[in-house]
Amino acid sequence: MQTTYLKVSPTHPEKDVLRIAADCITSGGLVVFPTETVYGLGADVFRPDSVKNIYIAKGRPSDNPLIAHIADISQLEILSREIPRTAYLLAESFWGGPLTMILKKRPRVPDAVTAGLDTVAVRLPSNSVANMLLSLAGSPVAAPSANLSGSPSPTSFEHAKSDMDARVDIIIDGGSAEIGVESTVVDLTADVPTILRPGAITREDIAEICGECVYGGDYSGAPKCPGMKYKHYGPKATVFAFEDFDFTPPAEDGAAVINYEKYRQSDNFYSAGDNDSDYAARLFYLLRKADEDNIKTLYAVLPEDKGIGVAVRNRLLKAAAGKVIRRSI
Ligand code: AMP
Ligand code: MG
C-alpha cells in the first residue's frame, strides 16, 4: 500500500489538507493522526471492515478493544444508550483532554470496535489537528495508538511512520504529542468510577468530580477487558526499572540509563527531563531511541507514585515486564 504524508500546522491546521484525510476516513480508509496523548490510527467507527483493517495494520489481537474519538459532546449519544451524570460532569471538566470513559454501548456500535464487549470507550481530544479531523469526518473515529502491537506508542510523526509506513492510507505530520502517555481510561459502568489505565488525568482529579474513584484492572489483577493481558511497550532492549534515584548501573557494554536531568551520570544517559510531565512526554521516545542506538540493557528510573508519575510507572513496569531493582537499604 502506498502511504500519503500530509503535513499540517500543529496549532492552526490547514483545513483543506485535513479534508483530504477526513474524506479518506469517510470512504473507508485508515489515517494516522496526532493527538495530545500519542499518535492514533483511525477508521470510521461505523465501517466494521475498515475497523478490522486497524487490527491488521497493527498486528493487534482482535479481543483488544479500540477507543471511539468524537469531535463534540453531542456525538456521545450516538455511541452510548446509558450516560450517567458523572460522564457529563467529567466531560465538562476534562474534555477535550486525555480522559477516556467506558460506557454501555448502543447496539449499533460494531463489535469490531468493542471487541464484542457491551461497553464502548469514548474520548474527546484537545489536540487541534485531531479535533478538526474528527469534526470534518463527521462520524466517531475508532483509533488505538498507531504503533505495531507490543511496541511503545508513537509520540512523533517519525515514530508513527516507522511503524505504519505502507500499512495505512495517510499519515498526518502534526508535530509531537505533548503529553506522551495514553489517556486515562475510567470505567463508568462499575459501581464506583474505576481507573483501568492511569494517565494524565489522575484518580484524585476524577474523585474530586465524582466523589470517589478507585483503581481496577491491572491494579486489582482482574482484567476488565481482554486486551489488558497483552505485552505492551516493549523495546528490543531488556528493560530494568529502578527505584533509587542515585542508582549506578553495572558497567557493561550496550547499557543506558534513563534518569532525571539532575542525576545525569554516564555517557549513555537518556534524560527524563526535570519533572514527571517531562518524563511522560519523553518515555516512549526514549524507549524507541534505545533501539535505534542498539542498546541491549536499559535501566529506567521509576517516578514517585503520584500525579502523572502513576502513569509513567505503569508503562515502565509493563516495559520491564516486572523486572524492578528495589531501593537499597
Ligand atoms: P490503545 O488506544 O491502543 O491504548 O487501546 C485502547 C485501550 O482502551 C485498550 O487497550 C483498552 O485498555 C481500553 N478499552 C477500549 N475499550 C474498552 C472497553 N470497552 N472496556 C475496557 N477497556 C477498553
Ligand atoms: Mg496502544
PDB file of N, CA and C in Angstrom, residues 138-225:
ATOM      1  N   GLY A 138     -17.006  13.874  10.618  1.00  0.00           N
ATOM      2  CA  GLY A 138     -18.450  13.894  10.900  1.00  0.00           C
ATOM      3  C   GLY A 138     -18.974  12.658  11.615  1.00  0.00           C
ATOM      4  N   SER A 139     -18.149  11.646  11.760  1.00  0.00           N
ATOM      5  CA  SER A 139     -18.559  10.399  12.417  1.00  0.00           C
ATOM      6  C   SER A 139     -17.501  10.089  13.469  1.00  0.00           C
ATOM      7  N   PRO A 140     -17.871   9.411  14.563  1.00  0.00           N
ATOM      8  CA  PRO A 140     -16.833   9.000  15.521  1.00  0.00           C
ATOM      9  C   PRO A 140     -15.766   8.145  14.827  1.00  0.00           C
ATOM     10  N   VAL A 141     -14.537   8.286  15.291  1.00  0.00           N
ATOM     11  CA  VAL A 141     -13.396   7.586  14.679  1.00  0.00           C
ATOM     12  C   VAL A 141     -12.778   6.638  15.710  1.00  0.00           C
ATOM     13  N   ALA A 142     -12.761   5.343  15.360  1.00  0.00           N
ATOM     14  CA  ALA A 142     -12.133   4.340  16.238  1.00  0.00           C
ATOM     15  C   ALA A 142     -10.632   4.434  16.051  1.00  0.00           C
ATOM     16  N   ALA A 143      -9.895   4.598  17.143  1.00  0.00           N
ATOM     17  CA  ALA A 143      -8.450   4.764  16.993  1.00  0.00           C
ATOM     18  C   ALA A 143      -7.685   4.274  18.208  1.00  0.00           C
ATOM     19  N   PRO A 144      -6.912   3.207  18.045  1.00  0.00           N
ATOM     20  CA  PRO A 144      -5.932   2.853  19.081  1.00  0.00           C
ATOM     21  C   PRO A 144      -4.651   3.631  18.783  1.00  0.00           C
ATOM     22  N   SER A 145      -3.611   3.421  19.580  1.00  0.00           N
ATOM     23  CA  SER A 145      -2.319   4.037  19.307  1.00  0.00           C
ATOM     24  C   SER A 145      -1.752   3.485  17.992  1.00  0.00           C
ATOM     25  N   ALA A 146      -0.980   4.329  17.277  1.00  0.00           N
ATOM     26  CA  ALA A 146      -0.542   3.994  15.918  1.00  0.00           C
ATOM     27  C   ALA A 146       0.780   3.237  15.875  1.00  0.00           C
ATOM     28  N   ASN A 147       0.983   2.332  16.854  1.00  0.00           N
ATOM     29  CA  ASN A 147       2.198   1.515  16.874  1.00  0.00           C
ATOM     30  C   ASN A 147       1.865   0.091  16.453  1.00  0.00           C
ATOM     31  N   LEU A 148       2.900  -0.657  16.052  1.00  0.00           N
ATOM     32  CA  LEU A 148       2.717  -2.090  15.884  1.00  0.00           C
ATOM     33  C   LEU A 148       2.440  -2.670  17.264  1.00  0.00           C
ATOM     34  N   SER A 149       1.557  -3.642  17.343  1.00  0.00           N
ATOM     35  CA  SER A 149       1.174  -4.232  18.619  1.00  0.00           C
ATOM     36  C   SER A 149       2.428  -4.667  19.395  1.00  0.00           C
ATOM     37  N   GLY A 150       2.497  -4.285  20.666  1.00  0.00           N
ATOM     38  CA  GLY A 150       3.639  -4.670  21.505  1.00  0.00           C
ATOM     39  C   GLY A 150       4.710  -3.603  21.590  1.00  0.00           C
ATOM     40  N   SER A 151       4.764  -2.657  20.613  1.00  0.00           N
ATOM     41  CA  SER A 151       5.782  -1.600  20.630  1.00  0.00           C
ATOM     42  C   SER A 151       5.307  -0.399  21.430  1.00  0.00           C
ATOM     43  N   PRO A 152       6.251   0.475  21.827  1.00  0.00           N
ATOM     44  CA  PRO A 152       5.826   1.703  22.511  1.00  0.00           C
ATOM     45  C   PRO A 152       4.953   2.549  21.580  1.00  0.00           C
ATOM     46  N   SER A 153       3.991   3.267  22.143  1.00  0.00           N
ATOM     47  CA  SER A 153       3.126   4.132  21.338  1.00  0.00           C
ATOM     48  C   SER A 153       3.958   5.245  20.705  1.00  0.00           C
ATOM     49  N   PRO A 154       3.626   5.645  19.466  1.00  0.00           N
ATOM     50  CA  PRO A 154       4.395   6.716  18.827  1.00  0.00           C
ATOM     51  C   PRO A 154       3.983   8.098  19.327  1.00  0.00           C
ATOM     52  N   THR A 155       4.983   8.915  19.636  1.00  0.00           N
ATOM     53  CA  THR A 155       4.702  10.275  20.104  1.00  0.00           C
ATOM     54  C   THR A 155       5.187  11.310  19.086  1.00  0.00           C
ATOM     55  N   SER A 156       5.731  10.849  17.963  1.00  0.00           N
ATOM     56  CA  SER A 156       6.193  11.769  16.914  1.00  0.00           C
ATOM     57  C   SER A 156       5.785  11.189  15.558  1.00  0.00           C
ATOM     58  N   PHE A 157       5.767  12.078  14.549  1.00  0.00           N
ATOM     59  CA  PHE A 157       5.472  11.633  13.178  1.00  0.00           C
ATOM     60  C   PHE A 157       6.472  10.559  12.742  1.00  0.00           C
ATOM     61  N   GLU A 158       7.759  10.769  13.035  1.00  0.00           N
ATOM     62  CA  GLU A 158       8.789   9.818  12.591  1.00  0.00           C
ATOM     63  C   GLU A 158       8.538   8.420  13.155  1.00  0.00           C
ATOM     64  N   HIS A 159       8.152   8.357  14.442  1.00  0.00           N
ATOM     65  CA  HIS A 159       7.922   7.043  15.040  1.00  0.00           C
ATOM     66  C   HIS A 159       6.641   6.408  14.511  1.00  0.00           C
ATOM     67  N   ALA A 160       5.618   7.219  14.261  1.00  0.00           N
ATOM     68  CA  ALA A 160       4.386   6.677  13.665  1.00  0.00           C
ATOM     69  C   ALA A 160       4.705   6.124  12.277  1.00  0.00           C
ATOM     70  N   LYS A 161       5.522   6.882  11.536  1.00  0.00           N
ATOM     71  CA  LYS A 161       5.875   6.478  10.175  1.00  0.00           C
ATOM     72  C   LYS A 161       6.690   5.183  10.189  1.00  0.00           C
ATOM     73  N   SER A 162       7.600   5.065  11.153  1.00  0.00           N
ATOM     74  CA  SER A 162       8.451   3.866  11.134  1.00  0.00           C
ATOM     75  C   SER A 162       7.624   2.606  11.391  1.00  0.00           C
ATOM     76  N   ASP A 163       6.517   2.709  12.127  1.00  0.00           N
ATOM     77  CA  ASP A 163       5.657   1.529  12.334  1.00  0.00           C
ATOM     78  C   ASP A 163       4.596   1.364  11.244  1.00  0.00           C
ATOM     79  N   MET A 164       4.045   2.464  10.722  1.00  0.00           N
ATOM     80  CA  MET A 164       2.831   2.367   9.904  1.00  0.00           C
ATOM     81  C   MET A 164       3.026   2.629   8.414  1.00  0.00           C
ATOM     82  N   ASP A 165       4.255   2.942   7.996  1.00  0.00           N
ATOM     83  CA  ASP A 165       4.508   3.176   6.577  1.00  0.00           C
ATOM     84  C   ASP A 165       4.066   1.956   5.770  1.00  0.00           C
ATOM     85  N   ALA A 166       3.365   2.190   4.667  1.00  0.00           N
ATOM     86  CA  ALA A 166       2.887   1.139   3.753  1.00  0.00           C
ATOM     87  C   ALA A 166       1.780   0.262   4.366  1.00  0.00           C
ATOM     88  N   ARG A 167       1.307   0.601   5.580  1.00  0.00           N
ATOM     89  CA  ARG A 167       0.220  -0.167   6.201  1.00  0.00           C
ATOM     90  C   ARG A 167      -1.076   0.624   6.260  1.00  0.00           C
ATOM     91  N   VAL A 168      -0.995   1.942   6.009  1.00  0.00           N
ATOM     92  CA  VAL A 168      -2.177   2.814   6.122  1.00  0.00           C
ATOM     93  C   VAL A 168      -2.227   3.740   4.906  1.00  0.00           C
ATOM     94  N   ASP A 169      -3.374   4.401   4.710  1.00  0.00           N
ATOM     95  CA  ASP A 169      -3.524   5.283   3.543  1.00  0.00           C
ATOM     96  C   ASP A 169      -2.803   6.611   3.734  1.00  0.00           C
ATOM     97  N   ILE A 170      -2.972   7.212   4.921  1.00  0.00           N
ATOM     98  CA  ILE A 170      -2.428   8.553   5.151  1.00  0.00           C
ATOM     99  C   ILE A 170      -1.779   8.614   6.536  1.00  0.00           C
ATOM    100  N   ILE A 171      -0.627   9.300   6.630  1.00  0.00           N
ATOM    101  CA  ILE A 171      -0.054   9.648   7.941  1.00  0.00           C
ATOM    102  C   ILE A 171       0.066  11.166   7.990  1.00  0.00           C
ATOM    103  N   ILE A 172      -0.564  11.776   8.998  1.00  0.00           N
ATOM    104  CA  ILE A 172      -0.512  13.227   9.149  1.00  0.00           C
ATOM    105  C   ILE A 172       0.660  13.588  10.057  1.00  0.00           C
ATOM    106  N   ASP A 173       1.497  14.509   9.594  1.00  0.00           N
ATOM    107  CA  ASP A 173       2.567  15.045  10.434  1.00  0.00           C
ATOM    108  C   ASP A 173       2.042  16.320  11.083  1.00  0.00           C
ATOM    109  N   GLY A 174       1.750  16.225  12.384  1.00  0.00           N
ATOM    110  CA  GLY A 174       1.221  17.385  13.104  1.00  0.00           C
ATOM    111  C   GLY A 174       2.019  17.653  14.369  1.00  0.00           C
ATOM    112  N   GLY A 175       3.321  17.368  14.319  1.00  0.00           N
ATOM    113  CA  GLY A 175       4.180  17.666  15.469  1.00  0.00           C
ATOM    114  C   GLY A 175       4.145  16.575  16.529  1.00  0.00           C
ATOM    115  N   SER A 176       4.793  16.862  17.656  1.00  0.00           N
ATOM    116  CA  SER A 176       4.909  15.856  18.726  1.00  0.00           C
ATOM    117  C   SER A 176       3.707  15.887  19.656  1.00  0.00           C
ATOM    118  N   ALA A 177       3.395  14.705  20.219  1.00  0.00           N
ATOM    119  CA  ALA A 177       2.323  14.612  21.218  1.00  0.00           C
ATOM    120  C   ALA A 177       2.823  15.244  22.514  1.00  0.00           C
ATOM    121  N   GLU A 178       2.074  16.201  23.060  1.00  0.00           N
ATOM    122  CA  GLU A 178       2.567  16.939  24.223  1.00  0.00           C
ATOM    123  C   GLU A 178       2.619  16.078  25.492  1.00  0.00           C
ATOM    124  N   ILE A 179       1.604  15.269  25.711  1.00  0.00           N
ATOM    125  CA  ILE A 179       1.531  14.537  26.986  1.00  0.00           C
ATOM    126  C   ILE A 179       2.413  13.293  26.952  1.00  0.00           C
ATOM    127  N   GLY A 180       2.309  12.493  25.895  1.00  0.00           N
ATOM    128  CA  GLY A 180       3.258  11.408  25.698  1.00  0.00           C
ATOM    129  C   GLY A 180       2.870  10.056  26.267  1.00  0.00           C
ATOM    130  N   VAL A 181       1.904   9.973  27.165  1.00  0.00           N
ATOM    131  CA  VAL A 181       1.359   8.667  27.571  1.00  0.00           C
ATOM    132  C   VAL A 181      -0.131   8.653  27.219  1.00  0.00           C
ATOM    133  N   GLU A 182      -0.670   7.455  27.001  1.00  0.00           N
ATOM    134  CA  GLU A 182      -2.050   7.317  26.554  1.00  0.00           C
ATOM    135  C   GLU A 182      -3.021   7.827  27.621  1.00  0.00           C
ATOM    136  N   SER A 183      -4.264   8.047  27.175  1.00  0.00           N
ATOM    137  CA  SER A 183      -5.293   8.625  28.051  1.00  0.00           C
ATOM    138  C   SER A 183      -5.585   7.756  29.276  1.00  0.00           C
ATOM    139  N   THR A 184      -6.055   8.413  30.309  1.00  0.00           N
ATOM    140  CA  THR A 184      -6.621   7.713  31.468  1.00  0.00           C
ATOM    141  C   THR A 184      -7.901   7.017  30.990  1.00  0.00           C
ATOM    142  N   VAL A 185      -8.065   5.716  31.293  1.00  0.00           N
ATOM    143  CA  VAL A 185      -9.316   5.022  30.964  1.00  0.00           C
ATOM    144  C   VAL A 185     -10.098   4.823  32.254  1.00  0.00           C
ATOM    145  N   VAL A 186     -11.316   5.404  32.340  1.00  0.00           N
ATOM    146  CA  VAL A 186     -12.139   5.239  33.542  1.00  0.00           C
ATOM    147  C   VAL A 186     -13.451   4.546  33.181  1.00  0.00           C
ATOM    148  N   ASP A 187     -13.745   3.482  33.924  1.00  0.00           N
ATOM    149  CA  ASP A 187     -14.953   2.704  33.686  1.00  0.00           C
ATOM    150  C   ASP A 187     -16.103   3.293  34.500  1.00  0.00           C
ATOM    151  N   LEU A 188     -17.116   3.826  33.799  1.00  0.00           N
ATOM    152  CA  LEU A 188     -18.263   4.419  34.489  1.00  0.00           C
ATOM    153  C   LEU A 188     -19.439   3.448  34.548  1.00  0.00           C
ATOM    154  N   THR A 189     -19.234   2.197  34.155  1.00  0.00           N
ATOM    155  CA  THR A 189     -20.307   1.200  34.269  1.00  0.00           C
ATOM    156  C   THR A 189     -20.179   0.413  35.576  1.00  0.00           C
ATOM    157  N   ALA A 190     -19.068   0.604  36.271  1.00  0.00           N
ATOM    158  CA  ALA A 190     -18.872  -0.069  37.567  1.00  0.00           C
ATOM    159  C   ALA A 190     -19.629   0.712  38.656  1.00  0.00           C
ATOM    160  N   ASP A 191     -19.777   0.136  39.846  1.00  0.00           N
ATOM    161  CA  ASP A 191     -20.483   0.820  40.942  1.00  0.00           C
ATOM    162  C   ASP A 191     -19.789   2.128  41.299  1.00  0.00           C
ATOM    163  N   VAL A 192     -18.465   2.074  41.292  1.00  0.00           N
ATOM    164  CA  VAL A 192     -17.647   3.254  41.602  1.00  0.00           C
ATOM    165  C   VAL A 192     -16.766   3.500  40.375  1.00  0.00           C
ATOM    166  N   PRO A 193     -16.597   4.762  39.923  1.00  0.00           N
ATOM    167  CA  PRO A 193     -15.700   5.012  38.784  1.00  0.00           C
ATOM    168  C   PRO A 193     -14.347   4.330  39.014  1.00  0.00           C
ATOM    169  N   THR A 194     -13.919   3.540  38.011  1.00  0.00           N
ATOM    170  CA  THR A 194     -12.751   2.680  38.197  1.00  0.00           C
ATOM    171  C   THR A 194     -11.728   2.947  37.103  1.00  0.00           C
ATOM    172  N   ILE A 195     -10.513   3.283  37.493  1.00  0.00           N
ATOM    173  CA  ILE A 195      -9.450   3.536  36.513  1.00  0.00           C
ATOM    174  C   ILE A 195      -8.863   2.209  36.034  1.00  0.00           C
ATOM    175  N   LEU A 196      -8.988   1.952  34.725  1.00  0.00           N
ATOM    176  CA  LEU A 196      -8.431   0.733  34.144  1.00  0.00           C
ATOM    177  C   LEU A 196      -7.029   0.972  33.602  1.00  0.00           C
ATOM    178  N   ARG A 197      -6.747   2.244  33.270  1.00  0.00           N
ATOM    179  CA  ARG A 197      -5.399   2.598  32.795  1.00  0.00           C
ATOM    180  C   ARG A 197      -5.102   4.004  33.282  1.00  0.00           C
ATOM    181  N   PRO A 198      -4.017   4.198  34.069  1.00  0.00           N
ATOM    182  CA  PRO A 198      -3.720   5.555  34.548  1.00  0.00           C
ATOM    183  C   PRO A 198      -3.150   6.421  33.425  1.00  0.00           C
ATOM    184  N   GLY A 199      -3.407   7.718  33.502  1.00  0.00           N
ATOM    185  CA  GLY A 199      -2.905   8.669  32.506  1.00  0.00           C
ATOM    186  C   GLY A 199      -2.764  10.030  33.148  1.00  0.00           C
ATOM    187  N   ALA A 200      -2.792  11.069  32.323  1.00  0.00           N
ATOM    188  CA  ALA A 200      -2.544  12.424  32.836  1.00  0.00           C
ATOM    189  C   ALA A 200      -3.658  12.920  33.760  1.00  0.00           C
ATOM    190  N   ILE A 201      -4.890  12.458  33.542  1.00  0.00           N
ATOM    191  CA  ILE A 201      -5.970  12.789  34.482  1.00  0.00           C
ATOM    192  C   ILE A 201      -5.894  11.759  35.606  1.00  0.00           C
ATOM    193  N   THR A 202      -5.711  12.228  36.836  1.00  0.00           N
ATOM    194  CA  THR A 202      -5.396  11.302  37.933  1.00  0.00           C
ATOM    195  C   THR A 202      -6.651  10.815  38.673  1.00  0.00           C
ATOM    196  N   ARG A 203      -6.447   9.806  39.509  1.00  0.00           N
ATOM    197  CA  ARG A 203      -7.534   9.295  40.350  1.00  0.00           C
ATOM    198  C   ARG A 203      -8.104  10.419  41.209  1.00  0.00           C
ATOM    199  N   GLU A 204      -7.221  11.262  41.729  1.00  0.00           N
ATOM    200  CA  GLU A 204      -7.669  12.385  42.574  1.00  0.00           C
ATOM    201  C   GLU A 204      -8.510  13.368  41.755  1.00  0.00           C
ATOM    202  N   ASP A 205      -8.103  13.645  40.513  1.00  0.00           N
ATOM    203  CA  ASP A 205      -8.873  14.551  39.636  1.00  0.00           C
ATOM    204  C   ASP A 205     -10.308  14.035  39.481  1.00  0.00           C
ATOM    205  N   ILE A 206     -10.432  12.723  39.230  1.00  0.00           N
ATOM    206  CA  ILE A 206     -11.755  12.138  38.975  1.00  0.00           C
ATOM    207  C   ILE A 206     -12.573  12.079  40.267  1.00  0.00           C
ATOM    208  N   ALA A 207     -11.901  11.715  41.373  1.00  0.00           N
ATOM    209  CA  ALA A 207     -12.603  11.641  42.663  1.00  0.00           C
ATOM    210  C   ALA A 207     -13.160  13.006  43.063  1.00  0.00           C
ATOM    211  N   GLU A 208     -12.457  14.049  42.703  1.00  0.00           N
ATOM    212  CA  GLU A 208     -12.922  15.394  43.045  1.00  0.00           C
ATOM    213  C   GLU A 208     -14.264  15.700  42.366  1.00  0.00           C
ATOM    214  N   ILE A 209     -14.463  15.181  41.170  1.00  0.00           N
ATOM    215  CA  ILE A 209     -15.704  15.419  40.422  1.00  0.00           C
ATOM    216  C   ILE A 209     -16.783  14.409  40.807  1.00  0.00           C
ATOM    217  N   CYS A 210     -16.392  13.129  40.942  1.00  0.00           N
ATOM    218  CA  CYS A 210     -17.382  12.051  41.127  1.00  0.00           C
ATOM    219  C   CYS A 210     -17.589  11.696  42.604  1.00  0.00           C
ATOM    220  N   GLY A 211     -16.782  12.234  43.502  1.00  0.00           N
ATOM    221  CA  GLY A 211     -16.893  11.870  44.914  1.00  0.00           C
ATOM    222  C   GLY A 211     -15.980  10.723  45.264  1.00  0.00           C
ATOM    223  N   GLU A 212     -15.844   9.742  44.369  1.00  0.00           N
ATOM    224  CA  GLU A 212     -14.928   8.623  44.611  1.00  0.00           C
ATOM    225  C   GLU A 212     -14.416   8.067  43.290  1.00  0.00           C
ATOM    226  N   CYS A 213     -13.304   7.378  43.375  1.00  0.00           N
ATOM    227  CA  CYS A 213     -12.697   6.764  42.182  1.00  0.00           C
ATOM    228  C   CYS A 213     -11.642   5.790  42.672  1.00  0.00           C
ATOM    229  N   VAL A 214     -11.656   4.560  42.105  1.00  0.00           N
ATOM    230  CA  VAL A 214     -10.694   3.544  42.552  1.00  0.00           C
ATOM    231  C   VAL A 214      -9.900   3.025  41.349  1.00  0.00           C
ATOM    232  N   TYR A 215      -8.787   2.348  41.632  1.00  0.00           N
ATOM    233  CA  TYR A 215      -8.039   1.669  40.578  1.00  0.00           C
ATOM    234  C   TYR A 215      -8.581   0.261  40.402  1.00  0.00           C
ATOM    235  N   GLY A 216      -8.669  -0.188  39.149  1.00  0.00           N
ATOM    236  CA  GLY A 216      -9.075  -1.573  38.886  1.00  0.00           C
ATOM    237  C   GLY A 216      -8.128  -2.164  37.865  1.00  0.00           C
ATOM    238  N   GLY A 217      -8.619  -3.130  37.102  1.00  0.00           N
ATOM    239  CA  GLY A 217      -7.827  -3.698  36.011  1.00  0.00           C
ATOM    240  C   GLY A 217      -6.492  -4.211  36.481  1.00  0.00           C
ATOM    241  N   ASP A 218      -5.434  -3.673  35.908  1.00  0.00           N
ATOM    242  CA  ASP A 218      -4.066  -4.079  36.234  1.00  0.00           C
ATOM    243  C   ASP A 218      -3.813  -4.105  37.732  1.00  0.00           C
ATOM    244  N   TYR A 219      -4.444  -3.124  38.411  1.00  0.00           N
ATOM    245  CA  TYR A 219      -4.156  -2.964  39.830  1.00  0.00           C
ATOM    246  C   TYR A 219      -4.760  -4.073  40.662  1.00  0.00           C
ATOM    247  N   SER A 220      -5.998  -4.448  40.309  1.00  0.00           N
ATOM    248  CA  SER A 220      -6.660  -5.478  41.109  1.00  0.00           C
ATOM    249  C   SER A 220      -6.247  -6.871  40.644  1.00  0.00           C
ATOM    250  N   GLY A 221      -5.626  -6.961  39.480  1.00  0.00           N
ATOM    251  CA  GLY A 221      -5.213  -8.254  38.954  1.00  0.00           C
ATOM    252  C   GLY A 221      -6.298  -8.947  38.152  1.00  0.00           C
ATOM    253  N   ALA A 222      -7.512  -8.359  38.086  1.00  0.00           N
ATOM    254  CA  ALA A 222      -8.604  -8.968  37.319  1.00  0.00           C
ATOM    255  C   ALA A 222      -8.903  -8.088  36.103  1.00  0.00           C
ATOM    256  N   PRO A 223      -8.377  -8.431  34.914  1.00  0.00           N
ATOM    257  CA  PRO A 223      -8.566  -7.560  33.766  1.00  0.00           C
ATOM    258  C   PRO A 223     -10.041  -7.391  33.417  1.00  0.00           C
ATOM    259  N   LYS A 224     -10.437  -6.145  33.230  1.00  0.00           N
ATOM    260  CA  LYS A 224     -11.825  -5.839  32.884  1.00  0.00           C
ATOM    261  C   LYS A 224     -12.033  -6.070  31.387  1.00  0.00           C
ATOM    262  N   CYS A 225     -10.978  -5.886  30.614  1.00  0.00           N
ATOM    263  CA  CYS A 225     -11.112  -6.151  29.193  1.00  0.00           C
ATOM    264  C   CYS A 225      -9.959  -7.037  28.760  1.00  0.00           C
TER     265      CYS A 225
END
